Amino acid sequence: TYTNFTIDTNYGITFVSEPEYYLNDTLIAYLYLANFSSSSKNYVFENWNNTIVDTANELAQANLLNLESNVKYVKTLIDNGTFSEVNKIYYLKVNMTEQNSGMIRAAYFPFTIKNTKPIITSTVEFSSNEVFREEEFTVSINATDIETGIEDLVVSMIVEDSEGRTVLNENLNYESENSFSNTFSIPGDRPKGNYRINITVMDEHGGIGWNETTLTVKNNPPEIHDYAINGRSMNQSFFIRYGRNLEFTFNISDVEGVSYVMVALLDEN
């Protein structure tokens, strides 16, 4: 019994991991390259060059890295000096020379360099973990990213109140080193309770890192602006005879509204 079959290729490659990498990863691959014969000719491949290029279009490609020639084991560090773009397909190019004819053919093996997400490297810090409404507080974080300059990261904050409504949607400003911060306040018409804080860091390639925490918004105490007793202001002294009525008038404000006022009279002892 005879079986006919066709050899499609005499070469191949196996990447040790999926051909998707991040900066600072190590690319490891095994190359398969074999001599073969047809009915009329022997094909011998003894020499080949291994390089990394940025496109399979030979008219437009840039040679990024020369690897060792005539080897079937490839290992190289994915660094941002060689691979300046992320979310991009690069190629391991194998230039094969057929010994008998001198013919050169190139094979391209694609792999992708993906964007690394930015990282929030600290806890979310508040100038105070408990605040009153309309009281200013400062939010600070530290963040970093491999591909994007720290000052080019976009750091945003969404604050939801205890009823799940969005209260604030603001950015944090770059300060120095890896630090971002800004100062905010909770509007006076929002409820007290535990507020959810979501911090998002986005790099220039669309990578996102995030962190979530809570902030306690306390009940604002009422504020007494002034009061009067029988028409006299609180800065005036007066006396009153036994049996006479005392009439108190108050100017009081409170975020939730004033329900009642309790007055206690104390003797000097």
PDB file of C-alpha atoms in Angstrom:
ATOM      1  CA  THR A   1       0.000   0.000   0.000  1.00  0.00           C
ATOM      2  CA  TYR A   2       1.322   3.423  -0.935  1.00  0.00           C
ATOM      3  CA  THR A   3       0.266   6.727   0.630  1.00  0.00           C
ATOM      4  CA  ASN A   4       0.962  10.111  -0.889  1.00  0.00           C
ATOM      5  CA  PHE A   5       1.512  13.084   1.386  1.00  0.00           C
ATOM      6  CA  THR A   6       2.825  16.605   1.019  1.00  0.00           C
ATOM      7  CA  ILE A   7       5.388  18.272   3.243  1.00  0.00           C
ATOM      8  CA  ASP A   8       4.099  21.801   3.795  1.00  0.00           C
ATOM      9  CA  THR A   9       7.129  23.080   5.671  1.00  0.00           C
ATOM     10  CA  ASN A  10      10.493  22.015   6.961  1.00  0.00           C
ATOM     11  CA  TYR A  11      10.569  24.508   9.816  1.00  0.00           C
ATOM     12  CA  GLY A  12       8.557  25.477  12.864  1.00  0.00           C
ATOM     13  CA  ILE A  13       8.808  27.064  16.266  1.00  0.00           C
ATOM     14  CA  THR A  14       7.540  26.441  19.788  1.00  0.00           C
ATOM     15  CA  PHE A  15       7.298  29.287  22.263  1.00  0.00           C
ATOM     16  CA  VAL A  16       7.763  28.072  25.837  1.00  0.00           C
ATOM     17  CA  SER A  17       4.712  30.095  26.897  1.00  0.00           C
ATOM     18  CA  GLU A  18       1.903  31.620  24.896  1.00  0.00           C
ATOM     19  CA  PRO A  19       3.453  34.071  22.415  1.00  0.00           C
ATOM     20  CA  GLU A  20       2.222  37.010  24.499  1.00  0.00           C
ATOM     21  CA  TYR A  21       4.693  38.870  26.667  1.00  0.00           C
ATOM     22  CA  TYR A  22       5.024  41.904  28.891  1.00  0.00           C
ATOM     23  CA  LEU A  23       8.031  44.130  29.370  1.00  0.00           C
ATOM     24  CA  ASN A  24      10.662  42.450  31.566  1.00  0.00           C
ATOM     25  CA  ASP A  25       9.439  38.973  30.569  1.00  0.00           C
ATOM     26  CA  THR A  26      11.846  36.539  28.921  1.00  0.00           C
ATOM     27  CA  LEU A  27      11.042  35.145  25.484  1.00  0.00           C
ATOM     28  CA  ILE A  28      12.142  31.526  25.084  1.00  0.00           C
ATOM     29  CA  ALA A  29      11.535  29.560  21.893  1.00  0.00           C
ATOM     30  CA  TYR A  30      12.711  26.349  20.215  1.00  0.00           C
ATOM     31  CA  LEU A  31      13.241  26.401  16.466  1.00  0.00           C
ATOM     32  CA  TYR A  32      12.734  23.330  14.289  1.00  0.00           C
ATOM     33  CA  LEU A  33      14.600  23.304  10.981  1.00  0.00           C
ATOM     34  CA  ALA A  34      15.215  20.156   8.922  1.00  0.00           C
ATOM     35  CA  ASN A  35      16.850  19.179   5.671  1.00  0.00           C
ATOM     36  CA  PHE A  36      14.638  17.302   3.213  1.00  0.00           C
ATOM     37  CA  SER A  37      14.714  15.736  -0.222  1.00  0.00           C
ATOM     38  CA  SER A  38      12.399  15.559  -3.180  1.00  0.00           C
ATOM     39  CA  SER A  39      12.552  13.163  -6.109  1.00  0.00           C
ATOM     40  CA  SER A  40      14.901  15.501  -7.932  1.00  0.00           C
ATOM     41  CA  LYS A  41      16.804  17.445  -5.328  1.00  0.00           C
ATOM     42  CA  ASN A  42      18.196  17.483  -1.825  1.00  0.00           C
ATOM     43  CA  TYR A  43      17.615  20.595   0.285  1.00  0.00           C
ATOM     44  CA  VAL A  44      20.206  21.328   2.940  1.00  0.00           C
ATOM     45  CA  PHE A  45      19.889  24.121   5.493  1.00  0.00           C
ATOM     46  CA  GLU A  46      23.065  24.650   7.461  1.00  0.00           C
ATOM     47  CA  ASN A  47      22.970  28.414   7.958  1.00  0.00           C
ATOM     48  CA  TRP A  48      20.249  30.691   9.212  1.00  0.00           C
ATOM     49  CA  ASN A  49      20.056  34.040  10.952  1.00  0.00           C
ATOM     50  CA  ASN A  50      17.687  34.776  13.835  1.00  0.00           C
ATOM     51  CA  THR A  51      16.515  38.353  14.285  1.00  0.00           C
ATOM     52  CA  ILE A  52      13.566  40.234  15.742  1.00  0.00           C
ATOM     53  CA  VAL A  53      11.758  42.705  13.494  1.00  0.00           C
ATOM     54  CA  ASP A  54       8.736  44.966  13.888  1.00  0.00           C
ATOM     55  CA  THR A  55       6.790  43.860  10.800  1.00  0.00           C
ATOM     56  CA  ALA A  56       6.700  41.033   8.258  1.00  0.00           C
ATOM     57  CA  ASN A  57       6.730  43.597   5.439  1.00  0.00           C
ATOM     58  CA  GLU A  58      10.347  43.505   4.310  1.00  0.00           C
ATOM     59  CA  LEU A  59      10.093  46.890   2.612  1.00  0.00           C
ATOM     60  CA  ALA A  60       9.040  48.603   5.829  1.00  0.00           C
ATOM     61  CA  GLN A  61      10.545  46.489   8.604  1.00  0.00           C
ATOM     62  CA  ALA A  62      13.132  47.608  11.126  1.00  0.00           C
ATOM     63  CA  ASN A  63      15.604  45.104  12.504  1.00  0.00           C
ATOM     64  CA  LEU A  64      15.306  45.471  16.272  1.00  0.00           C
ATOM     65  CA  LEU A  65      17.596  42.762  17.591  1.00  0.00           C
ATOM     66  CA  ASN A  66      20.179  40.355  16.181  1.00  0.00           C
ATOM     67  CA  LEU A  67      20.129  36.982  17.891  1.00  0.00           C
ATOM     68  CA  GLU A  68      22.652  34.199  17.691  1.00  0.00           C
ATOM     69  CA  SER A  69      22.765  32.529  14.256  1.00  0.00           C
ATOM     70  CA  ASN A  70      22.493  28.806  13.470  1.00  0.00           C
ATOM     71  CA  VAL A  71      20.926  27.946  16.845  1.00  0.00           C
ATOM     72  CA  LYS A  72      17.603  26.297  17.550  1.00  0.00           C
ATOM     73  CA  TYR A  73      17.192  27.765  21.022  1.00  0.00           C
ATOM     74  CA  VAL A  74      16.299  31.453  21.386  1.00  0.00           C
ATOM     75  CA  LYS A  75      16.207  33.383  24.649  1.00  0.00           C
ATOM     76  CA  THR A  76      15.975  37.156  25.044  1.00  0.00           C
ATOM     77  CA  LEU A  77      14.705  39.687  27.554  1.00  0.00           C
ATOM     78  CA  ILE A  78      11.696  41.788  26.582  1.00  0.00           C
ATOM     79  CA  ASP A  79      12.971  45.252  27.483  1.00  0.00           C
ATOM     80  CA  ASN A  80      11.552  48.675  26.704  1.00  0.00           C
ATOM     81  CA  GLY A  81      14.767  49.724  24.963  1.00  0.00           C
ATOM     82  CA  THR A  82      14.170  47.215  22.161  1.00  0.00           C
ATOM     83  CA  PHE A  83      10.388  47.012  22.302  1.00  0.00           C
ATOM     84  CA  SER A  84       9.302  50.640  22.493  1.00  0.00           C
ATOM     85  CA  GLU A  85       5.671  49.955  21.568  1.00  0.00           C
ATOM     86  CA  VAL A  86       3.205  47.758  23.432  1.00  0.00           C
ATOM     87  CA  ASN A  87      -0.036  46.119  22.323  1.00  0.00           C
ATOM     88  CA  LYS A  88       1.882  45.356  19.145  1.00  0.00           C
ATOM     89  CA  ILE A  89       2.859  42.248  17.178  1.00  0.00           C
ATOM     90  CA  TYR A  90       6.563  41.645  16.621  1.00  0.00           C
ATOM     91  CA  TYR A  91       8.230  38.828  14.665  1.00  0.00           C
ATOM     92  CA  LEU A  92      11.028  36.389  15.228  1.00  0.00           C
ATOM     93  CA  LYS A  93      12.504  36.304  11.733  1.00  0.00           C
ATOM     94  CA  VAL A  94      14.510  33.290  10.579  1.00  0.00           C
ATOM     95  CA  ASN A  95      16.498  33.909   7.378  1.00  0.00           C
ATOM     96  CA  MET A  96      17.311  30.458   5.986  1.00  0.00           C
ATOM     97  CA  THR A  97      19.939  29.792   3.334  1.00  0.00           C
ATOM     98  CA  GLU A  98      19.705  26.609   1.226  1.00  0.00           C
ATOM     99  CA  GLN A  99      23.282  25.376   0.950  1.00  0.00           C
ATOM    100  CA  ASN A 100      23.186  23.918  -2.571  1.00  0.00           C
ATOM    101  CA  SER A 101      21.434  26.762  -4.356  1.00  0.00           C
ATOM    102  CA  GLY A 102      22.278  29.695  -2.118  1.00  0.00           C
ATOM    103  CA  MET A 103      18.581  30.602  -2.099  1.00  0.00           C
ATOM    104  CA  ILE A 104      17.484  32.645   0.948  1.00  0.00           C
ATOM    105  CA  ARG A 105      13.994  32.465   2.391  1.00  0.00           C
ATOM    106  CA  ALA A 106      12.606  34.159   5.488  1.00  0.00           C
ATOM    107  CA  ALA A 107      10.124  32.686   7.950  1.00  0.00           C
ATOM    108  CA  TYR A 108       8.230  34.915  10.392  1.00  0.00           C
ATOM    109  CA  PHE A 109       6.933  33.810  13.779  1.00  0.00           C
ATOM    110  CA  PRO A 110       4.687  36.411  15.443  1.00  0.00           C
ATOM    111  CA  PHE A 111       4.502  37.243  19.131  1.00  0.00           C
ATOM    112  CA  THR A 112       2.767  40.073  20.972  1.00  0.00           C
ATOM    113  CA  ILE A 113       4.090  42.553  23.536  1.00  0.00           C
ATOM    114  CA  LYS A 114       1.147  43.551  25.712  1.00  0.00           C
ATOM    115  CA  ASN A 115       0.658  46.604  27.874  1.00  0.00           C
ATOM    116  CA  THR A 116       1.290  46.204  31.590  1.00  0.00           C
ATOM    117  CA  LYS A 117      -1.455  47.704  33.723  1.00  0.00           C
ATOM    118  CA  PRO A 118      -0.494  50.539  36.061  1.00  0.00           C
ATOM    119  CA  ILE A 119      -0.288  49.659  39.747  1.00  0.00           C
ATOM    120  CA  ILE A 120      -1.464  51.561  42.806  1.00  0.00           C
ATOM    121  CA  THR A 121       1.470  50.971  45.145  1.00  0.00           C
ATOM    122  CA  SER A 122      -0.025  52.372  48.350  1.00  0.00           C
ATOM    123  CA  THR A 123      -3.246  52.344  50.271  1.00  0.00           C
ATOM    124  CA  VAL A 124      -5.651  55.198  49.631  1.00  0.00           C
ATOM    125  CA  GLU A 125      -4.850  57.795  52.276  1.00  0.00           C
ATOM    126  CA  PHE A 126      -7.237  60.441  53.611  1.00  0.00           C
ATOM    127  CA  SER A 127      -6.306  63.470  55.679  1.00  0.00           C
ATOM    128  CA  SER A 128      -9.101  62.185  57.923  1.00  0.00           C
ATOM    129  CA  ASN A 129     -11.018  58.907  57.699  1.00  0.00           C
ATOM    130  CA  GLU A 130     -14.114  60.588  59.147  1.00  0.00           C
ATOM    131  CA  VAL A 131     -15.336  63.895  57.760  1.00  0.00           C
ATOM    132  CA  PHE A 132     -18.295  66.209  58.029  1.00  0.00           C
ATOM    133  CA  ARG A 133     -20.184  67.335  54.958  1.00  0.00           C
ATOM    134  CA  GLU A 134     -18.744  70.504  53.397  1.00  0.00           C
ATOM    135  CA  GLU A 135     -15.497  69.843  55.292  1.00  0.00           C
ATOM    136  CA  GLU A 136     -12.432  69.621  53.047  1.00  0.00           C
ATOM    137  CA  PHE A 137     -10.368  66.434  53.043  1.00  0.00           C
ATOM    138  CA  THR A 138      -7.335  65.360  50.991  1.00  0.00           C
ATOM    139  CA  VAL A 139      -7.038  62.060  49.107  1.00  0.00           C
ATOM    140  CA  SER A 140      -3.536  60.728  48.301  1.00  0.00           C
ATOM    141  CA  ILE A 141      -2.158  57.625  46.555  1.00  0.00           C
ATOM    142  CA  ASN A 142       1.079  56.390  44.999  1.00  0.00           C
ATOM    143  CA  ALA A 143       1.028  54.753  41.552  1.00  0.00           C
ATOM    144  CA  THR A 144       3.538  53.435  39.036  1.00  0.00           C
ATOM    145  CA  ASP A 145       3.673  52.040  35.501  1.00  0.00           C
ATOM    146  CA  ILE A 146       6.352  50.374  33.383  1.00  0.00           C
ATOM    147  CA  GLU A 147       5.598  51.909  29.978  1.00  0.00           C
ATOM    148  CA  THR A 148       4.011  55.273  30.812  1.00  0.00           C
ATOM    149  CA  GLY A 149       5.726  58.196  32.544  1.00  0.00           C
ATOM    150  CA  ILE A 150       4.271  58.651  36.017  1.00  0.00           C
ATOM    151  CA  GLU A 151       3.259  62.233  35.311  1.00  0.00           C
ATOM    152  CA  ASP A 152       1.220  61.037  32.295  1.00  0.00           C
ATOM    153  CA  LEU A 153      -0.964  58.638  34.291  1.00  0.00           C
ATOM    154  CA  VAL A 154      -4.592  59.680  34.711  1.00  0.00           C
ATOM    155  CA  VAL A 155      -5.819  59.102  38.264  1.00  0.00           C
ATOM    156  CA  SER A 156      -9.536  59.547  38.869  1.00  0.00           C
ATOM    157  CA  MET A 157     -11.791  59.129  41.882  1.00  0.00           C
ATOM    158  CA  ILE A 158     -15.490  58.279  42.030  1.00  0.00           C
ATOM    159  CA  VAL A 159     -17.282  58.754  45.349  1.00  0.00           C
ATOM    160  CA  GLU A 160     -20.670  57.113  45.969  1.00  0.00           C
ATOM    161  CA  ASP A 161     -22.784  58.046  48.983  1.00  0.00           C
ATOM    162  CA  SER A 162     -24.489  55.659  51.387  1.00  0.00           C
ATOM    163  CA  GLU A 163     -27.456  55.450  48.994  1.00  0.00           C
ATOM    164  CA  GLY A 164     -25.291  54.467  45.990  1.00  0.00           C
ATOM    165  CA  ARG A 165     -25.479  57.818  44.209  1.00  0.00           C
ATOM    166  CA  THR A 166     -22.387  59.380  42.661  1.00  0.00           C
ATOM    167  CA  VAL A 167     -21.242  62.360  44.708  1.00  0.00           C
ATOM    168  CA  LEU A 168     -17.878  63.180  43.134  1.00  0.00           C
ATOM    169  CA  ASN A 169     -16.118  62.221  39.905  1.00  0.00           C
ATOM    170  CA  GLU A 170     -12.800  64.041  39.959  1.00  0.00           C
ATOM    171  CA  ASN A 171      -9.122  63.586  39.080  1.00  0.00           C
ATOM    172  CA  LEU A 172      -6.182  63.468  41.436  1.00  0.00           C
ATOM    173  CA  ASN A 173      -3.255  65.696  40.500  1.00  0.00           C
ATOM    174  CA  TYR A 174       0.325  64.538  40.010  1.00  0.00           C
ATOM    175  CA  GLU A 175       2.461  65.917  42.813  1.00  0.00           C
ATOM    176  CA  SER A 176       5.960  64.398  42.728  1.00  0.00           C
ATOM    177  CA  GLU A 177       7.717  61.029  42.497  1.00  0.00           C
ATOM    178  CA  ASN A 178       4.803  58.532  42.360  1.00  0.00           C
ATOM    179  CA  SER A 179       2.364  60.663  44.355  1.00  0.00           C
ATOM    180  CA  PHE A 180      -1.089  61.949  43.354  1.00  0.00           C
ATOM    181  CA  SER A 181      -3.513  63.902  45.522  1.00  0.00           C
ATOM    182  CA  ASN A 182      -6.353  66.412  45.572  1.00  0.00           C
ATOM    183  CA  THR A 183      -8.677  68.098  48.043  1.00  0.00           C
ATOM    184  CA  PHE A 184     -12.454  67.630  48.003  1.00  0.00           C
ATOM    185  CA  SER A 185     -15.541  68.050  50.149  1.00  0.00           C
ATOM    186  CA  ILE A 186     -18.870  66.226  50.393  1.00  0.00           C
ATOM    187  CA  PRO A 187     -21.830  68.485  49.516  1.00  0.00           C
ATOM    188  CA  GLY A 188     -24.061  69.416  52.417  1.00  0.00           C
ATOM    189  CA  ASP A 189     -27.191  67.925  50.830  1.00  0.00           C
ATOM    190  CA  ARG A 190     -25.821  64.350  50.821  1.00  0.00           C
ATOM    191  CA  PRO A 191     -26.631  61.810  53.552  1.00  0.00           C
ATOM    192  CA  LYS A 192     -24.295  60.743  56.319  1.00  0.00           C
ATOM    193  CA  GLY A 193     -22.936  57.176  56.414  1.00  0.00           C
ATOM    194  CA  ASN A 194     -20.237  55.072  54.747  1.00  0.00           C
ATOM    195  CA  TYR A 195     -19.199  56.304  51.316  1.00  0.00           C
ATOM    196  CA  ARG A 196     -17.491  54.083  48.729  1.00  0.00           C
ATOM    197  CA  ILE A 197     -14.333  55.472  47.131  1.00  0.00           C
ATOM    198  CA  ASN A 198     -13.097  53.996  43.833  1.00  0.00           C
ATOM    199  CA  ILE A 199      -9.654  55.103  42.614  1.00  0.00           C
ATOM    200  CA  THR A 200      -8.723  54.320  38.985  1.00  0.00           C
ATOM    201  CA  VAL A 201      -5.297  54.731  37.371  1.00  0.00           C
ATOM    202  CA  MET A 202      -5.143  54.633  33.553  1.00  0.00           C
ATOM    203  CA  ASP A 203      -2.000  54.690  31.408  1.00  0.00           C
ATOM    204  CA  GLU A 204      -1.630  56.068  27.882  1.00  0.00           C
ATOM    205  CA  HIS A 205      -2.273  52.619  26.371  1.00  0.00           C
ATOM    206  CA  GLY A 206      -5.620  52.135  28.112  1.00  0.00           C
ATOM    207  CA  GLY A 207      -4.340  49.874  30.895  1.00  0.00           C
ATOM    208  CA  ILE A 208      -6.250  50.314  34.157  1.00  0.00           C
ATOM    209  CA  GLY A 209      -5.428  49.634  37.784  1.00  0.00           C
ATOM    210  CA  TRP A 210      -7.830  50.374  40.620  1.00  0.00           C
ATOM    211  CA  ASN A 211      -8.384  50.347  44.345  1.00  0.00           C
ATOM    212  CA  GLU A 212     -11.486  50.692  46.476  1.00  0.00           C
ATOM    213  CA  THR A 213     -12.004  51.861  50.039  1.00  0.00           C
ATOM    214  CA  THR A 214     -14.570  53.648  52.206  1.00  0.00           C
ATOM    215  CA  LEU A 215     -14.913  56.993  53.910  1.00  0.00           C
ATOM    216  CA  THR A 216     -17.172  57.743  56.874  1.00  0.00           C
ATOM    217  CA  VAL A 217     -19.252  60.908  56.561  1.00  0.00           C
ATOM    218  CA  LYS A 218     -20.419  62.005  59.993  1.00  0.00           C
ATOM    219  CA  ASN A 219     -23.520  63.827  61.096  1.00  0.00           C
ATOM    220  CA  ASN A 220     -22.856  67.550  61.115  1.00  0.00           C
ATOM    221  CA  PRO A 221     -23.638  69.097  64.520  1.00  0.00           C
ATOM    222  CA  PRO A 222     -25.996  72.076  64.517  1.00  0.00           C
ATOM    223  CA  GLU A 223     -24.362  75.495  64.675  1.00  0.00           C
ATOM    224  CA  ILE A 224     -25.651  78.223  66.985  1.00  0.00           C
ATOM    225  CA  HIS A 225     -24.933  81.551  65.328  1.00  0.00           C
ATOM    226  CA  ASP A 226     -26.503  83.736  68.011  1.00  0.00           C
ATOM    227  CA  TYR A 227     -29.398  83.865  70.435  1.00  0.00           C
ATOM    228  CA  ALA A 228     -31.340  86.406  72.449  1.00  0.00           C
ATOM    229  CA  ILE A 229     -33.125  86.322  75.813  1.00  0.00           C
ATOM    230  CA  ASN A 230     -36.076  88.642  76.109  1.00  0.00           C
ATOM    231  CA  GLY A 231     -34.749  90.579  73.138  1.00  0.00           C
ATOM    232  CA  ARG A 232     -31.217  90.970  74.484  1.00  0.00           C
ATOM    233  CA  SER A 233     -28.377  89.447  72.476  1.00  0.00           C
ATOM    234  CA  MET A 234     -26.076  86.828  73.930  1.00  0.00           C
ATOM    235  CA  ASN A 235     -23.360  89.452  74.430  1.00  0.00           C
ATOM    236  CA  GLN A 236     -25.520  91.582  76.693  1.00  0.00           C
ATOM    237  CA  SER A 237     -25.933  90.972  80.407  1.00  0.00           C
ATOM    238  CA  PHE A 238     -29.317  91.423  82.113  1.00  0.00           C
ATOM    239  CA  PHE A 239     -31.276  90.509  85.197  1.00  0.00           C
ATOM    240  CA  ILE A 240     -34.854  89.414  85.671  1.00  0.00           C
ATOM    241  CA  ARG A 241     -37.161  89.256  88.650  1.00  0.00           C
ATOM    242  CA  TYR A 242     -38.654  86.066  89.971  1.00  0.00           C
ATOM    243  CA  GLY A 243     -41.909  85.139  88.323  1.00  0.00           C
ATOM    244  CA  ARG A 244     -41.123  86.844  85.023  1.00  0.00           C
ATOM    245  CA  ASN A 245     -41.081  84.875  81.761  1.00  0.00           C
ATOM    246  CA  LEU A 246     -37.932  84.171  79.785  1.00  0.00           C
ATOM    247  CA  GLU A 247     -38.231  84.219  76.009  1.00  0.00           C
ATOM    248  CA  PHE A 248     -35.356  82.604  74.088  1.00  0.00           C
ATOM    249  CA  THR A 249     -34.753  83.294  70.406  1.00  0.00           C
ATOM    250  CA  PHE A 250     -32.130  81.250  68.509  1.00  0.00           C
ATOM    251  CA  ASN A 251     -30.454  81.532  65.127  1.00  0.00           C
ATOM    252  CA  ILE A 252     -29.391  77.924  64.412  1.00  0.00           C
ATOM    253  CA  SER A 253     -28.424  76.110  61.224  1.00  0.00           C
ATOM    254  CA  ASP A 254     -28.062  72.377  60.587  1.00  0.00           C
ATOM    255  CA  VAL A 255     -27.565  70.269  57.457  1.00  0.00           C
ATOM    256  CA  GLU A 256     -30.503  67.994  58.268  1.00  0.00           C
ATOM    257  CA  GLY A 257     -32.640  70.815  59.703  1.00  0.00           C
ATOM    258  CA  VAL A 258     -33.327  71.654  63.349  1.00  0.00           C
ATOM    259  CA  SER A 259     -35.858  69.421  65.081  1.00  0.00           C
ATOM    260  CA  TYR A 260     -35.957  71.044  68.487  1.00  0.00           C
ATOM    261  CA  VAL A 261     -33.915  73.163  70.900  1.00  0.00           C
ATOM    262  CA  MET A 262     -33.438  72.187  74.535  1.00  0.00           C
ATOM    263  CA  VAL A 263     -32.604  74.888  77.069  1.00  0.00           C
ATOM    264  CA  ALA A 264     -31.284  74.181  80.556  1.00  0.00           C
ATOM    265  CA  LEU A 265     -30.936  76.874  83.210  1.00  0.00           C
ATOM    266  CA  LEU A 266     -28.191  76.279  85.755  1.00  0.00           C
ATOM    267  CA  ASP A 267     -27.577  78.202  88.940  1.00  0.00           C
ATOM    268  CA  GLU A 268     -24.131  79.516  89.651  1.00  0.00           C
ATOM    269  CA  ASN A 269     -23.447  76.674  92.089  1.00  0.00           C
TER     270      ASN A 269
END
